[in-house]
Structure formats: C-alpha cells, structure tokens
Amino acid sequence: MNEKLQAQWNTAPEGFDQPKESNHRGSLNPIEYPSSTVGIKRKAVVYTPPGFSEQASYSVLYLLHGIGGTEREWMDHGCPQQILDNLHLGGALSPMIVVMPNGRAMTDDRATGDLFEASKLQAFETFESDLLQDLIPFIESTYPVHTTSAHRALAGLSMGGGQALNIGLQHTDRFAWVGAFSPAPNTREPEVLISSPERLVEDLSLLWISCGLDDRLKPISDRTHHYLEEIGIPHLWIEEAGGHDWEVWKRDLYHFAQRIFK
Ligand code: FER
C-alpha cells in the first residue's frame, strides 16, 4: 500500500469523536429481543441516525464488541454516536442504523468472572445462531430497513472481529460487507475460515481487516491477510499505528462506516 493511503488510516479529523453543535442528532436506544437460541430476552443497543424516519429505508451495520465487553461496550468506550452523527451531518454515510448486540450468547452474558472460561468462549460461537435466527429477524421486523445482503454489514473488534470473520465469511448470502478490527484468536484458521473462495469473491463488496502494529494479536491478522493474498481474494488490509485499544477501533469505525453500503 502506498504511503499516502497508509497515512489515511492512522488519522481521523480533529474532533471526529466529539459532539458538534447541531439540532440534528441521532440517538442510542437500548432494546430487547426474544432469543430462541438462548431462551431468554437479550439486550442490544441501536443507533438511529439524525433525521431517522419510519418512512425511509435503512441499511444495517451489526457492530460487535470484545471479550471484556457487552452490548454497551461501543457506547461506553467508542463514541459511536459522535462519530456517526458527525459523518451523517457531513453527508459522508449512506442511510444506516447500527445495531450493537451482546456477542456472548448465554444466559449470564455480563462481562464478569473468568472471561476465558470455556463456556464463555463457546457463547461467542453460539452467537452465530442468535444473530442469524433471532436478532436479524427481530431488527428487520421492527425497523424500516432493507433486507438484502447488500444492505447488511457485520463488523467488530477483537473477539467481535473474529466473530465477524467466522460468521460473515460463512454467510456471504447474508452480509456483503465484513470488517474485522484487530481480530482475536477465536478467528478460525484460514483454510477453515475460507471454505469457498469463489463464493467470497462473488458475494462480498468489502472485506476489511485492520490491526494496530503494536497489537500482540497482530499475528492473527497477518495469518488471515497472507492467506487471502495467496489465494487471490480481494480485501482491504490495514496496518495502522497503535495497539489493542480504542484509539484504533474508533478510527476503524470512522473509516469503515464511510465505505459500506455504497
Ligand atoms: C486470546 C487473547 C485475546 C483470546 C481472545 C482474546 C480466545 C480477546 C481479546 C479481546 O476481545 O479484546 O487468547 O482467545
């Protein structure tokens, strides 16, 4: 990648994550949906953009958290409302809502105790069914949204980045846009992850993989990128300044959001 492009990923404009004076603001709303997968009602947070209208039709980005988080993690640490409001007000985004689920699909899905316990790691796998069978149908019957893969994106950070790859690349009929920000060791091995290269090339509009150069999980991203390159699958590969942290993920959201649904 040339130096100019590389530099682009290491910056976002001053104040990109700060609230601007405006009467037009989006909003973040907690929701609950029935999960047949877990057998309980599960929580999520939904961002609707400035000027949101039931008469319009929106695309949907499903945005996933890391191992230490819940459905609140992006809201509490990633300034999604400020970043997305500012982009919407600048005319830089397609009309979209953003759904932030809880990716630990089990009865007690709080981020407490030993987060690496087997049952808790398994719950990040179980989320595949919760997302596809429960959450997406709920969102699509509740919000005024488009329901084709061209209008659905799946992205996440760390554990959520691994989920975005594991789920997204198996279900390219459901998601045309997939983004992994600093994907974690839950990311399947490349040969398993990419079981049907031709299908990926045909179905995906964007496959994004990014990681901070100082992130100790970077070998996971490297491995995935090298395999994709080797077998000739187009993807956006971003090595950026920083570690396993929110400065990186906020910037990733800023850039990724502008590239989807276009
Ligand atoms: C691991 C190291 C980190 C791992 C997961 C993580 C499943 C996740 C980190 C995060 O989500 O921030 O070995 O194994």
mmCIF file of N, CA, C and O in Angstrom, residues 6-11 180-182 208-215 218 237-243 245 247-253 255:
data_model
loop_
_atom_site.group_PDB
_atom_site.id
_atom_site.type_symbol
_atom_site.label_atom_id
_atom_site.label_comp_id
_atom_site.label_asym_id
_atom_site.label_seq_id
_atom_site.Cartn_x
_atom_site.Cartn_y
_atom_site.Cartn_z
ATOM 1 N N GLN A 6 -1.641 4.650 3.396
ATOM 2 C CA GLN A 6 -1.298 4.147 4.724
ATOM 3 C C GLN A 6 -1.520 5.234 5.779
ATOM 4 O O GLN A 6 -2.073 4.985 6.841
ATOM 5 N N ALA A 7 -1.126 6.465 5.464
ATOM 6 C CA ALA A 7 -1.260 7.577 6.409
ATOM 7 C C ALA A 7 -2.732 7.862 6.705
ATOM 8 O O ALA A 7 -3.095 8.235 7.812
ATOM 9 N N GLN A 8 -3.581 7.660 5.699
ATOM 10 C CA GLN A 8 -5.012 7.931 5.866
ATOM 11 C C GLN A 8 -5.605 7.122 7.031
ATOM 12 O O GLN A 8 -6.421 7.627 7.797
ATOM 13 N N TRP A 9 -5.173 5.883 7.172
ATOM 14 C CA TRP A 9 -5.758 5.027 8.212
ATOM 15 C C TRP A 9 -5.281 5.399 9.604
ATOM 16 O O TRP A 9 -5.854 4.979 10.588
ATOM 17 N N ASN A 10 -4.192 6.139 9.686
ATOM 18 C CA ASN A 10 -3.667 6.499 11.002
ATOM 19 C C ASN A 10 -4.225 7.813 11.519
ATOM 20 O O ASN A 10 -3.862 8.263 12.598
ATOM 21 N N THR A 11 -5.102 8.414 10.747
ATOM 22 C CA THR A 11 -5.660 9.687 11.190
ATOM 23 C C THR A 11 -7.168 9.718 10.978
ATOM 24 O O THR A 11 -7.719 9.015 10.143
ATOM 25 N N ALA A 180 -13.179 -6.748 10.140
ATOM 26 C CA ALA A 180 -12.545 -7.256 11.362
ATOM 27 C C ALA A 180 -11.519 -6.239 11.843
ATOM 28 O O ALA A 180 -10.546 -5.964 11.148
ATOM 29 N N PHE A 181 -11.768 -5.689 13.027
ATOM 30 C CA PHE A 181 -10.837 -4.748 13.642
ATOM 31 C C PHE A 181 -10.043 -5.529 14.697
ATOM 32 O O PHE A 181 -10.602 -5.988 15.687
ATOM 33 N N SER A 182 -8.767 -5.708 14.487
ATOM 34 C CA SER A 182 -7.891 -6.411 15.438
ATOM 35 C C SER A 182 -8.464 -7.769 15.860
ATOM 36 O O SER A 182 -8.620 -8.039 17.059
ATOM 37 N N TRP A 208 -12.725 -6.191 5.032
ATOM 38 C CA TRP A 208 -11.777 -5.261 5.663
ATOM 39 C C TRP A 208 -11.098 -5.981 6.818
ATOM 40 O O TRP A 208 -11.777 -6.571 7.670
ATOM 41 N N ILE A 209 -9.777 -5.960 6.873
ATOM 42 C CA ILE A 209 -9.048 -6.472 8.043
ATOM 43 C C ILE A 209 -8.030 -5.424 8.455
ATOM 44 O O ILE A 209 -7.191 -4.999 7.651
ATOM 45 N N SER A 210 -8.121 -4.993 9.703
ATOM 46 C CA SER A 210 -7.198 -3.976 10.195
ATOM 47 C C SER A 210 -6.632 -4.394 11.534
ATOM 48 O O SER A 210 -7.268 -5.142 12.292
ATOM 49 N N CYS A 211 -5.421 -3.913 11.827
ATOM 50 C CA CYS A 211 -4.827 -4.193 13.140
ATOM 51 C C CYS A 211 -3.733 -3.179 13.441
ATOM 52 O O CYS A 211 -3.036 -2.727 12.534
ATOM 53 N N GLY A 212 -3.610 -2.829 14.699
ATOM 54 C CA GLY A 212 -2.532 -1.942 15.137
ATOM 55 C C GLY A 212 -1.193 -2.662 15.059
ATOM 56 O O GLY A 212 -1.092 -3.852 15.363
ATOM 57 N N LEU A 213 -0.169 -1.935 14.666
ATOM 58 C CA LEU A 213 1.169 -2.536 14.525
ATOM 59 C C LEU A 213 1.726 -2.994 15.866
ATOM 60 O O LEU A 213 2.549 -3.898 15.922
ATOM 61 N N ASP A 214 1.271 -2.379 16.959
ATOM 62 C CA ASP A 214 1.783 -2.756 18.283
ATOM 63 C C ASP A 214 0.858 -3.718 19.030
ATOM 64 O O ASP A 214 1.004 -3.922 20.235
ATOM 65 N N ASP A 215 -0.124 -4.281 18.309
ATOM 66 C CA ASP A 215 -1.085 -5.197 18.937
ATOM 67 C C ASP A 215 -0.467 -6.596 18.996
ATOM 68 O O ASP A 215 -0.042 -7.137 17.971
ATOM 69 N N LYS A 218 -1.593 -9.242 16.556
ATOM 70 C CA LYS A 218 -1.432 -8.992 15.118
ATOM 71 C C LYS A 218 -1.142 -10.249 14.287
ATOM 72 O O LYS A 218 -1.566 -10.324 13.122
ATOM 73 N N TRP A 237 -6.547 -4.326 3.502
ATOM 74 C CA TRP A 237 -5.636 -4.737 4.583
ATOM 75 C C TRP A 237 -4.981 -3.497 5.159
ATOM 76 O O TRP A 237 -4.298 -2.758 4.448
ATOM 77 N N ILE A 238 -5.229 -3.258 6.436
ATOM 78 C CA ILE A 238 -4.795 -2.011 7.041
ATOM 79 C C ILE A 238 -3.942 -2.274 8.275
ATOM 80 O O ILE A 238 -4.416 -2.783 9.299
ATOM 81 N N GLU A 239 -2.683 -1.920 8.164
ATOM 82 C CA GLU A 239 -1.788 -1.971 9.323
ATOM 83 C C GLU A 239 -1.667 -0.544 9.823
ATOM 84 O O GLU A 239 -1.179 0.320 9.107
ATOM 85 N N GLU A 240 -2.140 -0.313 11.022
ATOM 86 C CA GLU A 240 -2.190 1.077 11.487
ATOM 87 C C GLU A 240 -1.384 1.291 12.758
ATOM 88 O O GLU A 240 -1.047 0.347 13.458
ATOM 89 N N ALA A 241 -1.112 2.556 13.032
ATOM 90 C CA ALA A 241 -0.396 2.904 14.252
ATOM 91 C C ALA A 241 -1.254 2.534 15.459
ATOM 92 O O ALA A 241 -2.476 2.670 15.414
ATOM 93 N N GLY A 242 -0.631 2.025 16.516
ATOM 94 C CA GLY A 242 -1.370 1.792 17.750
ATOM 95 C C GLY A 242 -1.401 0.343 18.182
ATOM 96 O O GLY A 242 -0.871 -0.545 17.512
ATOM 97 N N GLY A 243 -2.048 0.117 19.318
ATOM 98 C CA GLY A 243 -2.108 -1.203 19.927
ATOM 99 C C GLY A 243 -3.508 -1.781 19.905
ATOM 100 O O GLY A 243 -4.266 -1.549 18.960
ATOM 101 N N ASP A 245 -6.464 -1.122 21.220
ATOM 102 C CA ASP A 245 -7.115 -0.087 22.023
ATOM 103 C C ASP A 245 -8.133 0.743 21.237
ATOM 104 O O ASP A 245 -8.242 0.634 20.013
ATOM 105 N N GLU A 247 -8.341 3.941 20.523
ATOM 106 C CA GLU A 247 -7.913 4.916 19.516
ATOM 107 C C GLU A 247 -7.963 4.268 18.133
ATOM 108 O O GLU A 247 -8.389 4.872 17.154
ATOM 109 N N VAL A 248 -7.520 3.034 18.081
ATOM 110 C CA VAL A 248 -7.524 2.273 16.824
ATOM 111 C C VAL A 248 -8.961 1.964 16.393
ATOM 112 O O VAL A 248 -9.355 2.209 15.250
ATOM 113 N N TRP A 249 -9.790 1.463 17.300
ATOM 114 C CA TRP A 249 -11.137 0.997 16.919
ATOM 115 C C TRP A 249 -12.076 2.144 16.566
ATOM 116 O O TRP A 249 -12.941 1.999 15.697
ATOM 117 N N LYS A 250 -11.917 3.275 17.235
ATOM 118 C CA LYS A 250 -12.742 4.443 16.863
ATOM 119 C C LYS A 250 -12.414 4.887 15.444
ATOM 120 O O LYS A 250 -13.303 5.216 14.656
ATOM 121 N N ARG A 251 -11.136 4.905 15.131
ATOM 122 C CA ARG A 251 -10.709 5.270 13.781
ATOM 123 C C ARG A 251 -11.207 4.252 12.760
ATOM 124 O O ARG A 251 -11.618 4.597 11.657
ATOM 125 N N ASP A 252 -11.167 2.975 13.152
ATOM 126 C CA ASP A 252 -11.661 1.930 12.245
ATOM 127 C C ASP A 252 -13.143 2.156 11.935
ATOM 128 O O ASP A 252 -13.559 2.065 10.776
ATOM 129 N N LEU A 253 -13.926 2.451 12.968
ATOM 130 C CA LEU A 253 -15.354 2.705 12.737
ATOM 131 C C LEU A 253 -15.531 3.908 11.816
ATOM 132 O O LEU A 253 -16.347 3.877 10.883
ATOM 133 N N HIS A 255 -13.587 5.076 9.460
ATOM 134 C CA HIS A 255 -13.259 4.791 8.053
ATOM 135 C C HIS A 255 -14.156 3.698 7.460
ATOM 136 O O HIS A 255 -14.600 3.795 6.318
#
